[in-house]
Amino acid sequence: MRNPPNRPVPFACRGGKLSSIAAAAVLLLAPLQAVEVEGQQLRTQTEESGFTEYTSYDNMMTYLQAVQASSTEMRLGTYGETREGRELPYAIFSRPAVTQPWEAWALGKPILVLAAGVHGPERTLRESVLIMTRDLATPGTPMNRMLDDLTILVVPQINPDGFSRPGGPMRGNLWGLDLNRDYMKMEQPEIQGYVQNILHAWAPHLYIDGHNGGAPPYNIAYQCPSHAAPDQRITALCDDLIFPAIDRKLEAEGYSSFYYDVGRTETRWVTGGTDPRIGRNYGGFANTVGILFESPPGMQSMADGVQSG
């Protein structure tokens, strides 16, 4: 994929810079749980409920606006609308503050995107990134200190229509279409906006796509681009540096992690597919490290799932 004029080539294309992406990913592992800081009063609906209910779309929007009002290092915007007309929010965290991609590129820091909620019922890591949003905005937290080294974008919910469906959430949008299979055609406005206005516009070095899946006994499952066509150093970076660092960090916190599983047998561990239309695989074609994170449902409490994410 060609880069537009004046757009920097992501580090995945520069052999000498691959370690910078790995270091950025490791930095992101630091605060696995929300840290209490004096003056930090904002809480998500999930936290207020004692991890018994999920944050509604309307409460999420109110919460994001309140977090922005408390911070000089957060910018809140929208990158599109859903089929039902819901705004799709994103937050920019940077020190010094930026509002445009070229301002972030000029800082010379790795750019990371944390995204979740592309499947309506998969809500655990959505709650994780909402808590991270507050901690990024709060001086004195480990996440806020990371802004010395990183520019971070948070996209908390790609599919609010599926999440908010009357009668219960659904995997696809309200047309019944799986948005995580739309990265090639980009027929749905939710993915059009995300790809064009976040992934293409900001050219992140790494993005994380949060889901509910995987298999016990692991608290977090992961996978990187697995299509053979993109730069294979992207996948090697995950396998050789990023994922081992995740394993070590989670083990130190009392959690466990391993590769994403979609149908293991006694002799095989079957990981996710290779289709370019899948979000993490699309990352490889965009010269970006696209990482799938899955929080296995049913094997852990909501609190453990949110905190391990």
CSV table of C-alpha atoms in Angstrom, one decimal:
chain,number,residue,atom,x,y,z
A,1,MET,CA,0.0,0.0,0.0
A,2,ARG,CA,1.4,3.4,-1.0
A,3,ASN,CA,1.8,6.1,1.6
A,4,PRO,CA,0.3,9.5,0.7
A,5,PRO,CA,2.7,12.4,0.3
A,6,ASN,CA,4.2,13.7,3.5
A,7,ARG,CA,2.9,10.6,5.4
A,8,PRO,CA,5.7,8.8,7.3
A,9,VAL,CA,6.4,5.1,6.4
A,10,PRO,CA,5.5,3.1,9.5
A,11,PHE,CA,8.3,1.5,11.4
A,12,ALA,CA,7.3,-1.9,10.2
A,13,CYS,CA,8.9,-1.0,6.8
A,14,ARG,CA,12.2,0.2,8.4
A,15,GLY,CA,14.3,-2.7,9.6
A,16,GLY,CA,16.2,-0.6,12.1
A,17,LYS,CA,13.0,0.6,13.8
A,18,LEU,CA,11.2,-2.6,14.6
A,19,SER,CA,12.5,-2.6,18.1
A,20,SER,CA,10.8,0.8,18.7
A,21,ILE,CA,7.4,-0.8,18.1
A,22,ALA,CA,8.1,-3.7,20.4
A,23,ALA,CA,9.2,-1.3,23.1
A,24,ALA,CA,6.0,0.7,22.7
A,25,ALA,CA,3.9,-2.4,23.1
A,26,VAL,CA,5.8,-3.4,26.2
A,27,LEU,CA,5.2,0.0,27.7
A,28,LEU,CA,1.5,-0.4,27.2
A,29,LEU,CA,1.5,-3.4,29.4
A,30,ALA,CA,2.6,-1.5,32.5
A,31,PRO,CA,-0.8,-0.6,34.2
A,32,LEU,CA,-2.9,-3.7,34.0
A,33,GLN,CA,-5.2,-2.5,36.7
A,34,ALA,CA,-6.6,1.0,37.4
A,35,VAL,CA,-4.4,2.8,39.9
A,36,GLU,CA,-5.9,5.0,42.6
A,37,VAL,CA,-4.6,8.6,42.4
A,38,GLU,CA,-5.7,11.4,44.6
A,39,GLY,CA,-8.4,13.4,42.9
A,40,GLN,CA,-9.3,10.6,40.5
A,41,GLN,CA,-13.1,10.4,40.9
A,42,LEU,CA,-14.5,9.5,37.5
A,43,ARG,CA,-15.7,5.9,37.2
A,44,THR,CA,-17.3,3.9,34.4
A,45,GLN,CA,-20.8,2.4,34.9
A,46,THR,CA,-19.1,-1.0,35.1
A,47,GLU,CA,-16.9,0.2,38.0
A,48,GLU,CA,-19.8,1.9,39.8
A,49,SER,CA,-21.8,-1.3,39.6
A,50,GLY,CA,-19.1,-3.4,41.1
A,51,PHE,CA,-18.5,-5.1,37.8
A,52,THR,CA,-22.0,-6.4,37.5
A,53,GLU,CA,-23.2,-4.4,34.4
A,54,TYR,CA,-21.7,-2.9,31.3
A,55,THR,CA,-21.4,0.7,30.4
A,56,SER,CA,-24.3,1.8,28.1
A,57,TYR,CA,-23.5,3.7,25.0
A,58,ASP,CA,-25.1,6.9,26.3
A,59,ASN,CA,-23.2,6.6,29.6
A,60,MET,CA,-20.0,5.9,27.7
A,61,MET,CA,-20.4,9.2,25.8
A,62,THR,CA,-21.1,11.1,29.0
A,63,TYR,CA,-18.1,9.5,30.6
A,64,LEU,CA,-15.7,10.3,27.7
A,65,GLN,CA,-16.8,14.0,27.8
A,66,ALA,CA,-16.2,14.1,31.6
A,67,VAL,CA,-12.8,12.6,31.2
A,68,GLN,CA,-11.9,15.1,28.5
A,69,ALA,CA,-13.1,18.0,30.7
A,70,SER,CA,-10.6,16.8,33.4
A,71,SER,CA,-7.5,16.7,31.1
A,72,THR,CA,-5.4,19.0,29.0
A,73,GLU,CA,-3.8,16.1,27.2
A,74,MET,CA,-6.9,14.5,25.8
A,75,ARG,CA,-8.8,15.5,22.7
A,76,LEU,CA,-12.2,13.9,22.0
A,77,GLY,CA,-13.6,13.6,18.5
A,78,THR,CA,-15.7,11.4,16.2
A,79,TYR,CA,-14.6,9.5,13.2
A,80,GLY,CA,-18.0,8.7,11.7
A,81,GLU,CA,-21.5,7.5,12.4
A,82,THR,CA,-23.2,4.1,12.5
A,83,ARG,CA,-26.1,3.0,10.3
A,84,GLU,CA,-28.4,4.1,13.1
A,85,GLY,CA,-26.8,7.5,13.4
A,86,ARG,CA,-24.8,7.0,16.6
A,87,GLU,CA,-21.5,8.9,16.8
A,88,LEU,CA,-18.3,6.9,16.8
A,89,PRO,CA,-16.0,8.5,19.3
A,90,TYR,CA,-12.2,8.4,19.6
A,91,ALA,CA,-9.8,10.0,22.0
A,92,ILE,CA,-6.3,11.3,21.3
A,93,PHE,CA,-3.7,11.3,24.1
A,94,SER,CA,-0.5,13.1,23.5
A,95,ARG,CA,2.2,15.2,25.3
A,96,PRO,CA,2.2,17.9,24.0
A,97,ALA,CA,-1.4,17.7,22.9
A,98,VAL,CA,-2.1,17.2,19.2
A,99,THR,CA,-5.3,17.2,17.1
A,100,GLN,CA,-4.0,16.2,13.7
A,101,PRO,CA,-2.0,13.2,12.4
A,102,TRP,CA,0.9,15.3,11.0
A,103,GLU,CA,1.4,16.9,14.5
A,104,ALA,CA,1.7,13.4,16.0
A,105,TRP,CA,4.2,12.4,13.3
A,106,ALA,CA,6.3,15.5,13.9
A,107,LEU,CA,6.8,14.4,17.6
A,108,GLY,CA,8.6,11.2,16.3
A,109,LYS,CA,6.9,8.9,18.9
A,110,PRO,CA,5.2,5.6,18.1
A,111,ILE,CA,1.5,5.9,17.5
A,112,LEU,CA,-0.7,3.3,19.1
A,113,VAL,CA,-4.5,2.7,18.6
A,114,LEU,CA,-6.5,0.8,21.2
A,115,ALA,CA,-9.8,-0.3,19.7
A,116,ALA,CA,-12.7,-2.6,20.9
A,117,GLY,CA,-16.3,-3.4,20.4
A,118,VAL,CA,-16.4,-4.4,16.8
A,119,HIS,CA,-18.7,-7.3,17.8
A,120,GLY,CA,-21.7,-6.2,19.9
A,121,PRO,CA,-21.7,-8.8,22.6
A,122,GLU,CA,-17.9,-8.8,23.1
A,123,ARG,CA,-17.8,-6.1,25.8
A,124,THR,CA,-15.0,-7.0,28.2
A,125,LEU,CA,-12.1,-5.2,26.6
A,126,ARG,CA,-14.3,-2.2,25.7
A,127,GLU,CA,-14.6,-1.7,29.5
A,128,SER,CA,-10.8,-2.1,29.8
A,129,VAL,CA,-10.1,0.7,27.3
A,130,LEU,CA,-12.6,3.0,28.9
A,131,ILE,CA,-10.7,2.6,32.2
A,132,MET,CA,-7.5,3.1,30.4
A,133,THR,CA,-8.9,6.3,28.9
A,134,ARG,CA,-9.4,7.8,32.4
A,135,ASP,CA,-5.9,6.6,33.5
A,136,LEU,CA,-4.3,8.1,30.4
A,137,ALA,CA,-5.9,11.4,31.3
A,138,THR,CA,-5.0,11.3,35.0
A,139,PRO,CA,-1.6,12.7,36.0
A,140,GLY,CA,0.4,10.4,38.2
A,141,THR,CA,-0.8,7.1,36.7
A,142,PRO,CA,1.6,4.7,34.9
A,143,MET,CA,-0.5,5.1,31.8
A,144,ASN,CA,-0.3,8.9,31.9
A,145,ARG,CA,3.5,8.7,32.2
A,146,MET,CA,3.6,6.7,29.0
A,147,LEU,CA,2.6,9.9,27.1
A,148,ASP,CA,6.3,10.9,27.4
A,149,ASP,CA,7.0,8.1,24.9
A,150,LEU,CA,3.9,7.4,23.0
A,151,THR,CA,0.9,9.0,21.2
A,152,ILE,CA,-2.2,6.9,21.9
A,153,LEU,CA,-5.6,6.9,20.3
A,154,VAL,CA,-8.5,5.1,21.9
A,155,VAL,CA,-11.5,3.9,19.9
A,156,PRO,CA,-13.7,2.3,22.5
A,157,GLN,CA,-16.6,1.0,20.5
A,158,ILE,CA,-16.7,0.3,16.7
A,159,ASN,CA,-20.2,-1.3,16.7
A,160,PRO,CA,-22.5,0.5,19.2
A,161,ASP,CA,-25.6,-0.4,17.1
A,162,GLY,CA,-25.0,-4.1,17.7
A,163,PHE,CA,-24.1,-3.5,21.3
A,164,SER,CA,-27.3,-1.4,21.9
A,165,ARG,CA,-29.8,-3.6,20.1
A,166,PRO,CA,-33.1,-3.9,21.9
A,167,GLY,CA,-33.5,-7.3,23.3
A,168,GLY,CA,-29.8,-7.9,23.6
A,169,PRO,CA,-26.5,-7.3,21.7
A,170,MET,CA,-25.7,-9.0,18.4
A,171,ARG,CA,-22.4,-9.8,16.8
A,172,GLY,CA,-22.9,-7.8,13.6
A,173,ASN,CA,-24.4,-4.4,13.0
A,174,LEU,CA,-28.2,-4.1,12.7
A,175,TRP,CA,-28.0,-5.3,9.1
A,176,GLY,CA,-26.6,-8.5,10.5
A,177,LEU,CA,-23.2,-7.9,8.9
A,178,ASP,CA,-19.9,-8.8,10.7
A,179,LEU,CA,-17.9,-5.6,10.7
A,180,ASN,CA,-14.7,-7.5,11.4
A,181,ARG,CA,-15.0,-9.1,7.9
A,182,ASP,CA,-15.5,-5.7,6.1
A,183,TYR,CA,-11.9,-4.4,6.0
A,184,MET,CA,-11.5,-5.1,2.3
A,185,LYS,CA,-14.9,-4.0,0.9
A,186,MET,CA,-15.5,-1.4,3.6
A,187,GLU,CA,-19.2,-1.4,2.7
A,188,GLN,CA,-20.4,-0.5,6.2
A,189,PRO,CA,-20.0,3.1,7.5
A,190,GLU,CA,-18.5,2.0,10.9
A,191,ILE,CA,-15.5,0.3,9.2
A,192,GLN,CA,-15.3,2.9,6.4
A,193,GLY,CA,-14.8,5.6,9.1
A,194,TYR,CA,-12.4,3.6,11.2
A,195,VAL,CA,-10.2,2.6,8.4
A,196,GLN,CA,-10.2,5.9,6.5
A,197,ASN,CA,-10.1,8.3,9.5
A,198,ILE,CA,-8.1,6.3,12.0
A,199,LEU,CA,-5.9,3.6,10.4
A,200,HIS,CA,-5.2,5.4,7.2
A,201,ALA,CA,-5.2,9.0,8.5
A,202,TRP,CA,-3.0,8.4,11.6
A,203,ALA,CA,-0.8,5.6,10.2
A,204,PRO,CA,-0.4,4.0,13.6
A,205,HIS,CA,2.6,1.8,14.2
A,206,LEU,CA,0.5,-0.7,16.2
A,207,TYR,CA,-3.2,-1.2,16.9
A,208,ILE,CA,-5.0,-3.5,19.2
A,209,ASP,CA,-8.4,-5.0,18.4
A,210,GLY,CA,-10.2,-6.2,21.6
A,211,HIS,CA,-12.6,-9.1,21.5
A,212,ASN,CA,-14.2,-11.8,23.7
A,213,GLY,CA,-12.9,-15.3,22.7
A,214,GLY,CA,-10.0,-17.7,23.0
A,215,ALA,CA,-10.0,-20.6,25.4
A,216,PRO,CA,-9.3,-21.5,29.0
A,217,PRO,CA,-7.1,-21.5,31.0
A,218,TYR,CA,-5.8,-18.3,29.5
A,219,ASN,CA,-7.0,-14.8,30.6
A,220,ILE,CA,-5.9,-13.2,27.3
A,221,ALA,CA,-5.4,-14.8,23.9
A,222,TYR,CA,-3.6,-13.0,21.1
A,223,GLN,CA,-2.7,-13.2,17.4
A,224,CYS,CA,-0.9,-11.0,14.9
A,225,PRO,CA,-1.4,-10.7,11.1
A,226,SER,CA,-1.3,-14.2,9.6
A,227,HIS,CA,-1.6,-13.6,5.8
A,228,ALA,CA,1.5,-14.5,3.9
A,229,ALA,CA,1.6,-11.4,1.6
A,230,PRO,CA,2.5,-8.5,4.0
A,231,ASP,CA,6.0,-7.9,5.5
A,232,GLN,CA,6.6,-11.0,7.6
A,233,ARG,CA,8.7,-9.0,10.0
A,234,ILE,CA,5.4,-7.7,11.4
A,235,THR,CA,4.4,-11.2,12.5
A,236,ALA,CA,7.9,-12.1,13.6
A,237,LEU,CA,7.9,-9.0,15.8
A,238,CYS,CA,4.8,-10.2,17.6
A,239,ASP,CA,6.0,-13.8,18.0
A,240,ASP,CA,9.6,-13.0,19.0
A,241,LEU,CA,9.3,-9.9,21.1
A,242,ILE,CA,5.8,-8.6,21.9
A,243,PHE,CA,3.9,-11.8,22.8
A,244,PRO,CA,6.7,-13.2,25.1
A,245,ALA,CA,6.7,-9.8,26.9
A,246,ILE,CA,3.0,-10.0,27.3
A,247,ASP,CA,3.3,-13.5,28.8
A,248,ARG,CA,6.0,-12.4,31.3
A,249,LYS,CA,4.0,-9.3,32.4
A,250,LEU,CA,0.7,-11.2,32.8
A,251,GLU,CA,2.3,-14.0,34.7
A,252,ALA,CA,3.8,-11.5,37.1
A,253,GLU,CA,0.3,-10.2,37.7
A,254,GLY,CA,-1.2,-13.6,38.2
A,255,TYR,CA,-2.7,-14.0,34.8
A,256,SER,CA,-1.9,-16.2,31.8
A,257,SER,CA,-1.9,-15.7,28.0
A,258,PHE,CA,-1.4,-17.7,24.8
A,259,TYR,CA,-2.2,-17.7,21.1
A,260,TYR,CA,-5.9,-17.3,20.1
A,261,ASP,CA,-7.7,-20.7,19.6
A,262,VAL,CA,-10.7,-21.3,17.3
A,263,GLY,CA,-10.9,-25.1,17.5
A,264,ARG,CA,-8.1,-27.0,19.2
A,265,THR,CA,-7.8,-30.8,19.2
A,266,GLU,CA,-5.7,-33.2,21.2
A,267,THR,CA,-2.9,-32.7,18.6
A,268,ARG,CA,-3.5,-29.2,17.2
A,269,TRP,CA,-3.9,-25.6,18.4
A,270,VAL,CA,-6.0,-23.9,15.6
A,271,THR,CA,-5.6,-20.2,15.4
A,272,GLY,CA,-7.6,-17.5,13.6
A,273,GLY,CA,-8.0,-17.3,9.8
A,274,THR,CA,-5.8,-15.6,7.2
A,275,ASP,CA,-8.4,-13.6,5.3
A,276,PRO,CA,-7.3,-10.0,4.5
A,277,ARG,CA,-10.8,-8.8,5.4
A,278,ILE,CA,-10.2,-9.5,9.1
A,279,GLY,CA,-9.1,-6.5,11.2
A,280,ARG,CA,-5.7,-7.8,12.5
A,281,ASN,CA,-4.8,-9.2,9.0
A,282,TYR,CA,-5.6,-5.9,7.4
A,283,GLY,CA,-3.0,-4.3,9.7
A,284,GLY,CA,-0.3,-6.2,7.8
A,285,PHE,CA,-1.5,-4.8,4.5
A,286,ALA,CA,-1.4,-1.3,6.0
A,287,ASN,CA,2.2,-1.8,7.2
A,288,THR,CA,0.9,-1.7,10.8
A,289,VAL,CA,1.2,-4.3,13.6
A,290,GLY,CA,-2.4,-5.4,14.1
A,291,ILE,CA,-2.8,-7.4,17.3
A,292,LEU,CA,-5.9,-9.3,18.2
A,293,PHE,CA,-6.6,-9.5,21.9
A,294,GLU,CA,-9.3,-12.0,23.1
A,295,SER,CA,-10.7,-12.2,26.6
A,296,PRO,CA,-12.2,-15.8,27.0
A,297,PRO,CA,-15.8,-15.6,28.1
A,298,GLY,CA,-17.2,-17.7,30.9
A,299,MET,CA,-13.9,-18.7,32.6
A,300,GLN,CA,-13.3,-15.5,34.6
A,301,SER,CA,-15.3,-12.8,36.4
A,302,MET,CA,-16.0,-9.6,34.6
A,303,ALA,CA,-13.6,-7.8,37.0
A,304,ASP,CA,-10.8,-10.2,36.1
A,305,GLY,CA,-11.5,-10.0,32.4
A,306,VAL,CA,-11.5,-6.2,32.4
A,307,GLN,CA,-8.4,-5.9,34.6
A,308,SER,CA,-6.4,-8.5,32.7
A,309,GLY,CA,-7.2,-6.7,29.5
